[in-house]
Amino acid sequence: MKAQELLHQLRPIWLQRVAQSMTRGVGARDALLGELNRFYDGLEQAVITGNPAWLDPAIYEWTGSPTLSELQQSQQNVSGTLNSIIAITNDIAIENLPEQDALDLLTTITPIYTYGLEKIARLEMEARVTYITNELLEVRQTLEKLDRSKSNFISVAAHELKTPLTLIEGYAAMMRDLVSQNGNDQIDVLLSGVNTGISRLREIIDEMIDVSLIDNDLLSLNLQPLLIGQILILLQREMESATQERCQTLETKKFPGSETWIYADSERLYQALKNVISNAIKFTPDKGTITIDGRSLPGFIEIIVADTGIGISAENQTRIFEKFGQTGRVNLHSSGKTKFKGGGPGLGLPITRGIIEAHGGTIWVESPGYDEEKCPGSTFHILVPIRTERTDPKVAKLFSKLEKQQSEPDAKENSPTDTTTT
């Protein structure tokens, strides 16, 4: 007897057994019988034609509308249903057909069922992937909205704080003038403290505004010819009092590329490098060493700031470049810009990254890890592009003169590498 005849013979028993196993209640069973009949029709046509794709309409119908709970829990109900149908089919064939007929039938329909299982598994996986993708998209949109809200808050808060701060600064200056005329030293000392607080608050507000500009791609650069070595010398002098107070050694080396004229924003580059060096001083214990070195690379000048500080754990080496990316417990941080483990708003390194990236460069940090006892140290790498062309013809002319002066031979420049130490 042919397989399709055997299959047709088992149809009533198959429909009844499968419907009973899948539903409870007469109404639900009647509704399911229509779907099972369509599936069985496809199974019979697949046996007749040898093409298992006849099962596709029923498979698409069953897998086309998974519930939210099924997607959330990665449930594969249709695959489980088809596996149950396969088991029932095997039982019915063995129970109702001679052994050889049952074997012939199962040998014929097994590849068709296998096709159905593979098809269902793929469709359920696609539905799950689509669900997860949409969930991730919603999460991303929510995070972007939160980040925009945070950036907007920073921008508004910074501008709103500037006005009252200017008033406080103005009245404090007038009070100091009056005190200086009357010669009250005690009030003068108090006003000096007020001015110090005003200066620190202004720095924080300026940092908030810079972060807002960077977040909104509004940071503009004033590109002018400069020498990185000269910027590092100025920073060496500015940081001298801080390093002396901490009994630290700040060593600035002359390296290939430090005396190369490039176009960059000197003020912004100074600000970026100052943040990195201040960070190194802050997280290096007293009597530690901070070394500024570098090298010339194809198209870039690399500035390297290495310290003998407490180091940075691997999970925080990316976080420190994010807004408010504090490491360690904030309540244990001391105050001050350069005091050991001094606290702050966590905006310095994000601003540095924004400035360097606005120039077309990049910044990253390397550290063996965090250890306050062994002090493995950290090394910051900053790549600044060697930009030698300027659209402004006047500045370009000045730059060409500087290059010409630099290329002239100087017999005096045959001394070994210079090092400045404080």
Short mmCIF file of C-alpha atoms in Angstrom, two decimals, residues 92-418:
data_model
loop_
_atom_site.label_atom_id
_atom_site.label_comp_id
_atom_site.label_asym_id
_atom_site.label_seq_id
_atom_site.Cartn_x
_atom_site.Cartn_y
_atom_site.Cartn_z
CA ILE A 92 -0.71 5.78 15.54
CA ALA A 93 1.21 4.13 12.69
CA ILE A 94 2.59 1.40 14.95
CA GLU A 95 -0.77 0.78 16.58
CA ASN A 96 -2.96 0.73 13.44
CA LEU A 97 -0.77 -0.57 10.59
CA PRO A 98 1.12 -3.74 9.87
CA GLU A 99 4.77 -3.50 10.80
CA GLN A 100 6.06 -3.13 7.24
CA ASP A 101 3.40 -0.58 6.27
CA ALA A 102 4.12 1.44 9.40
CA LEU A 103 7.83 1.36 8.60
CA ASP A 104 7.24 2.45 4.99
CA LEU A 105 4.98 5.31 6.06
CA LEU A 106 7.30 6.63 8.75
CA THR A 107 10.28 6.38 6.40
CA THR A 108 8.39 8.54 3.89
CA ILE A 109 7.09 11.25 6.24
CA THR A 110 10.12 11.58 8.54
CA PRO A 111 12.08 13.81 6.06
CA ILE A 112 8.94 15.95 5.67
CA TYR A 113 8.62 16.37 9.43
CA THR A 114 12.34 17.12 9.67
CA TYR A 115 11.91 19.87 7.10
CA GLY A 116 9.03 21.26 9.16
CA LEU A 117 11.10 21.25 12.36
CA GLU A 118 14.00 23.07 10.69
CA LYS A 119 11.65 25.62 9.15
CA ILE A 120 9.85 26.27 12.45
CA ALA A 121 13.13 26.56 14.38
CA ARG A 122 14.43 29.14 11.91
CA LEU A 123 11.21 31.17 11.95
CA GLU A 124 11.03 31.13 15.75
CA MET A 125 14.67 32.21 15.95
CA GLU A 126 14.05 35.05 13.49
CA ALA A 127 11.06 36.18 15.54
CA ARG A 128 13.18 36.08 18.71
CA VAL A 129 16.02 38.03 17.06
CA THR A 130 13.56 40.63 15.77
CA TYR A 131 12.07 40.99 19.25
CA ILE A 132 15.50 41.40 20.88
CA THR A 133 16.57 43.89 18.20
CA ASN A 134 13.48 45.99 18.81
CA GLU A 135 14.03 45.81 22.57
CA LEU A 136 17.65 46.95 22.18
CA LEU A 137 16.52 49.75 19.88
CA GLU A 138 14.02 50.95 22.49
CA VAL A 139 16.69 50.80 25.21
CA ARG A 140 19.11 52.71 23.00
CA GLN A 141 16.53 55.38 22.24
CA THR A 142 15.76 55.69 25.96
CA LEU A 143 19.46 56.03 26.83
CA GLU A 144 19.95 58.62 24.07
CA LYS A 145 16.97 60.55 25.40
CA LEU A 146 18.40 60.44 28.93
CA ASP A 147 21.80 61.54 27.67
CA ARG A 148 20.24 64.44 25.76
CA SER A 149 18.28 65.41 28.87
CA LYS A 150 21.48 65.32 30.91
CA SER A 151 23.34 67.40 28.33
CA ASN A 152 20.49 69.91 28.21
CA PHE A 153 20.46 70.13 31.98
CA ILE A 154 24.21 70.73 32.07
CA SER A 155 23.94 73.46 29.45
CA VAL A 156 21.00 75.23 31.10
CA ALA A 157 22.45 74.92 34.61
CA ALA A 158 25.83 76.25 33.52
CA HIS A 159 24.38 79.32 31.83
CA GLU A 160 21.92 79.98 34.65
CA LEU A 161 24.71 79.78 37.24
CA LYS A 162 26.94 82.18 35.36
CA THR A 163 24.72 85.22 35.93
CA PRO A 164 24.48 85.03 39.76
CA LEU A 165 28.16 84.08 39.91
CA THR A 166 29.08 87.23 38.02
CA LEU A 167 27.00 89.29 40.49
CA ILE A 168 28.69 87.65 43.49
CA GLU A 169 32.10 88.20 41.96
CA GLY A 170 31.33 91.85 41.28
CA TYR A 171 30.02 92.59 44.77
CA ALA A 172 32.94 90.72 46.33
CA ALA A 173 35.37 92.86 44.33
CA MET A 174 33.63 96.06 45.48
CA MET A 175 33.69 94.88 49.09
CA ARG A 176 37.39 94.16 48.78
CA ASP A 177 38.03 97.65 47.46
CA LEU A 178 36.20 99.14 50.44
CA VAL A 179 38.08 96.90 52.87
CA SER A 180 41.44 97.82 51.36
CA GLN A 181 40.61 101.51 51.89
CA ASN A 182 39.68 100.96 55.53
CA GLY A 183 42.50 98.52 56.23
CA ASN A 184 40.55 95.61 57.79
CA ASP A 185 42.89 92.62 57.31
CA GLN A 186 40.51 90.02 58.74
CA ILE A 187 37.72 90.80 56.30
CA ASP A 188 40.30 90.94 53.50
CA VAL A 189 41.34 87.37 54.30
CA LEU A 190 37.71 86.25 54.28
CA LEU A 191 37.11 87.94 50.94
CA SER A 192 40.19 86.22 49.52
CA GLY A 193 38.58 82.92 50.44
CA VAL A 194 35.37 84.01 48.76
CA ASN A 195 37.30 84.87 45.60
CA THR A 196 38.98 81.47 45.66
CA GLY A 197 35.60 79.78 45.86
CA ILE A 198 34.27 81.95 43.04
CA SER A 199 37.23 81.04 40.84
CA ARG A 200 36.73 77.32 41.47
CA LEU A 201 33.00 77.58 40.81
CA ARG A 202 33.69 79.47 37.56
CA GLU A 203 36.05 76.68 36.46
CA ILE A 204 33.33 74.09 37.08
CA ILE A 205 30.77 76.13 35.15
CA ASP A 206 33.18 76.58 32.25
CA GLU A 207 33.76 72.82 32.24
CA MET A 208 30.00 72.21 32.14
CA ILE A 209 29.69 74.57 29.19
CA ASP A 210 32.58 72.84 27.40
CA VAL A 211 30.92 69.44 27.90
CA SER A 212 27.69 70.84 26.50
CA LEU A 213 29.52 72.18 23.44
CA ILE A 214 31.25 68.84 22.88
CA ASP A 215 28.02 66.85 23.27
CA ASN A 216 26.26 69.04 20.71
CA ASP A 217 29.21 69.14 18.27
CA LEU A 218 29.51 72.90 18.76
CA LEU A 219 33.14 73.01 19.92
CA SER A 220 34.97 75.35 17.55
CA LEU A 221 38.73 75.41 17.16
CA ASN A 222 40.94 78.40 16.41
CA LEU A 223 43.77 76.74 14.51
CA GLN A 224 47.07 78.58 14.75
CA PRO A 225 50.71 77.51 14.30
CA LEU A 226 52.25 76.27 17.53
CA LEU A 227 54.95 74.10 19.06
CA ILE A 228 53.80 71.37 21.41
CA GLY A 229 57.10 71.69 23.27
CA GLN A 230 56.29 75.31 24.16
CA ILE A 231 52.87 74.32 25.54
CA LEU A 232 54.51 71.65 27.69
CA ILE A 233 57.02 74.18 29.05
CA LEU A 234 54.19 76.52 30.05
CA LEU A 235 52.37 73.65 31.74
CA GLN A 236 55.58 72.69 33.55
CA ARG A 237 55.76 76.16 35.04
CA GLU A 238 52.08 76.27 35.99
CA MET A 239 52.21 72.88 37.71
CA GLU A 240 55.42 73.64 39.59
CA SER A 241 53.72 74.85 42.77
CA ALA A 242 51.43 71.80 42.89
CA THR A 243 54.26 69.32 42.40
CA GLN A 244 56.40 71.07 45.01
CA GLU A 245 53.54 70.99 47.50
CA ARG A 246 53.17 67.24 46.91
CA CYS A 247 56.96 66.63 46.80
CA GLN A 248 56.54 65.15 43.34
CA THR A 249 58.86 65.18 40.34
CA LEU A 250 57.41 66.45 37.06
CA GLU A 251 59.82 65.66 34.23
CA THR A 252 59.26 67.07 30.75
CA LYS A 253 61.42 65.68 27.97
CA LYS A 254 62.15 67.10 24.57
CA PHE A 255 61.13 64.48 22.03
CA PRO A 256 60.94 64.17 18.22
CA GLY A 257 57.94 66.21 17.13
CA SER A 258 57.86 68.54 20.13
CA GLU A 259 59.60 71.25 18.09
CA THR A 260 57.54 70.70 14.94
CA TRP A 261 55.25 73.54 13.88
CA ILE A 262 51.68 72.35 13.50
CA TYR A 263 48.25 73.94 13.25
CA ALA A 264 46.12 73.44 16.36
CA ASP A 265 44.09 75.41 18.88
CA SER A 266 46.74 76.34 21.44
CA GLU A 267 44.26 77.31 24.16
CA ARG A 268 42.20 74.14 23.83
CA LEU A 269 45.27 71.92 23.51
CA TYR A 270 46.73 73.55 26.62
CA GLN A 271 43.45 72.86 28.45
CA ALA A 272 43.42 69.21 27.34
CA LEU A 273 47.03 68.52 28.36
CA LYS A 274 46.55 70.34 31.65
CA ASN A 275 43.63 68.06 32.51
CA VAL A 276 45.73 64.97 31.87
CA ILE A 277 48.73 66.22 33.86
CA SER A 278 46.52 67.40 36.74
CA ASN A 279 44.90 63.99 36.78
CA ALA A 280 48.34 62.35 36.97
CA ILE A 281 49.38 64.60 39.87
CA LYS A 282 46.11 63.97 41.67
CA PHE A 283 46.35 60.17 41.58
CA THR A 284 50.08 59.91 42.22
CA PRO A 285 51.12 59.71 45.90
CA ASP A 286 53.47 62.26 47.41
CA LYS A 287 57.09 61.93 46.23
CA GLY A 288 55.91 60.22 43.05
CA THR A 289 57.02 60.98 39.49
CA ILE A 290 55.14 62.21 36.43
CA THR A 291 57.00 62.00 33.12
CA ILE A 292 55.97 63.76 29.91
CA ASP A 293 57.53 62.30 26.78
CA GLY A 294 56.48 61.57 23.23
CA ARG A 295 57.48 60.66 19.72
CA SER A 296 56.79 61.49 16.10
CA LEU A 297 54.58 59.09 14.15
CA PRO A 298 53.44 59.18 10.50
CA GLY A 299 50.86 61.97 10.45
CA PHE A 300 50.74 62.37 14.23
CA ILE A 301 52.65 63.58 17.25
CA GLU A 302 52.21 61.29 20.23
CA ILE A 303 52.34 62.84 23.71
CA ILE A 304 52.87 60.36 26.54
CA VAL A 305 52.07 61.24 30.16
CA ALA A 306 53.22 58.49 32.54
CA ASP A 307 52.94 58.49 36.34
CA THR A 308 53.81 56.28 39.29
CA GLY A 309 50.33 56.56 40.72
CA ILE A 310 47.72 54.14 42.00
CA GLY A 311 46.76 52.97 38.51
CA ILE A 312 43.41 52.39 36.85
CA SER A 313 41.49 49.12 36.76
CA ALA A 314 40.69 47.63 33.37
CA GLU A 315 36.93 48.25 33.71
CA ASN A 316 37.52 51.96 34.45
CA GLN A 317 39.98 52.68 31.65
CA THR A 318 37.09 53.56 29.34
CA ARG A 319 34.77 54.94 31.98
CA ILE A 320 37.13 57.77 33.00
CA PHE A 321 36.58 59.38 29.57
CA GLU A 322 32.80 59.48 30.08
CA LYS A 323 30.93 62.37 31.69
CA PHE A 324 30.93 62.17 35.48
CA GLY A 325 33.05 59.01 35.19
CA GLN A 326 34.22 58.89 38.80
CA THR A 327 36.32 55.97 40.03
CA GLY A 328 36.30 54.77 43.61
CA ARG A 329 34.00 56.02 46.35
CA VAL A 330 33.16 59.69 45.91
CA ASN A 331 32.60 60.22 49.65
CA LEU A 332 36.24 59.27 50.32
CA HIS A 333 37.72 61.74 47.86
CA SER A 334 39.48 64.77 49.25
CA SER A 335 38.80 68.21 47.87
CA GLY A 336 41.19 70.13 45.68
CA LYS A 337 42.40 70.03 42.09
CA THR A 338 45.77 68.40 42.80
CA LYS A 339 45.45 66.87 46.27
CA PHE A 340 45.87 63.11 46.43
CA LYS A 341 42.71 61.44 45.08
CA GLY A 342 41.06 64.84 44.97
CA GLY A 343 37.46 64.84 43.94
CA GLY A 344 35.84 66.71 41.08
CA PRO A 345 32.82 66.63 38.77
CA GLY A 346 34.44 64.04 36.48
CA LEU A 347 34.50 66.32 33.43
CA GLY A 348 38.21 66.92 32.85
CA LEU A 349 39.11 63.81 30.89
CA PRO A 350 35.83 63.80 28.87
CA ILE A 351 36.60 67.39 27.86
CA THR A 352 40.15 66.36 26.97
CA ARG A 353 38.86 63.56 24.77
CA GLY A 354 36.41 65.94 23.08
CA ILE A 355 39.14 68.49 22.37
CA ILE A 356 41.60 65.90 21.03
CA GLU A 357 38.96 64.24 18.86
CA ALA A 358 37.86 67.66 17.56
CA HIS A 359 41.45 68.06 16.34
CA GLY A 360 41.22 64.69 14.59
CA GLY A 361 43.30 62.83 17.18
CA THR A 362 42.60 60.32 19.91
CA ILE A 363 43.46 59.57 23.54
CA TRP A 364 43.64 56.36 25.56
CA VAL A 365 45.16 55.07 28.78
CA GLU A 366 47.17 52.00 29.70
CA SER A 367 47.58 50.69 33.23
CA PRO A 368 48.39 47.30 34.80
CA GLY A 369 45.52 47.86 37.23
CA TYR A 370 44.50 49.63 40.41
CA ASP A 371 46.64 49.16 43.53
CA GLU A 372 47.17 51.87 46.15
CA GLU A 373 50.00 49.95 47.80
CA LYS A 374 52.11 48.85 44.81
CA CYS A 375 51.25 51.92 42.68
CA PRO A 376 51.58 50.37 39.20
CA GLY A 377 51.00 53.74 37.54
CA SER A 378 49.15 54.83 34.40
CA THR A 379 50.25 55.99 30.97
CA PHE A 380 48.11 58.32 28.86
CA HIS A 381 48.70 58.41 25.11
CA ILE A 382 47.55 61.45 23.12
CA LEU A 383 47.76 61.57 19.33
CA VAL A 384 47.67 65.05 17.79
CA PRO A 385 47.51 65.23 13.97
CA ILE A 386 50.35 66.98 12.19
CA ARG A 387 48.29 69.57 10.31
CA THR A 388 50.50 71.78 8.16
CA GLU A 389 47.95 73.54 5.93
CA ARG A 390 45.72 76.45 6.78
CA THR A 391 42.93 77.97 4.71
CA ASP A 392 43.74 81.49 5.94
CA PRO A 393 46.45 82.76 3.51
CA LYS A 394 47.93 85.18 6.07
CA VAL A 395 48.40 82.49 8.65
CA ALA A 396 49.74 80.12 5.97
CA LYS A 397 52.34 82.72 5.04
CA LEU A 398 53.41 83.06 8.66
CA PHE A 399 53.59 79.30 8.97
CA SER A 400 55.86 79.03 5.92
CA LYS A 401 58.24 81.57 7.49
CA LEU A 402 58.35 79.58 10.72
CA GLU A 403 59.10 76.39 8.78
CA LYS A 404 61.89 78.13 6.92
CA GLN A 405 63.47 79.33 10.15
CA GLN A 406 63.19 75.86 11.62
CA SER A 407 64.88 74.24 8.62
CA GLU A 408 67.93 76.51 8.80
CA PRO A 409 70.96 74.67 10.19
CA ASP A 410 71.89 75.53 13.74
CA ALA A 411 75.23 74.29 14.90
CA LYS A 412 74.30 74.87 18.51
CA GLU A 413 71.56 72.22 18.43
CA ASN A 414 73.87 69.26 18.68
CA SER A 415 73.49 68.77 22.43
CA PRO A 416 71.87 65.59 23.87
CA THR A 417 68.14 65.41 24.68
CA ASP A 418 67.02 68.20 27.01
#
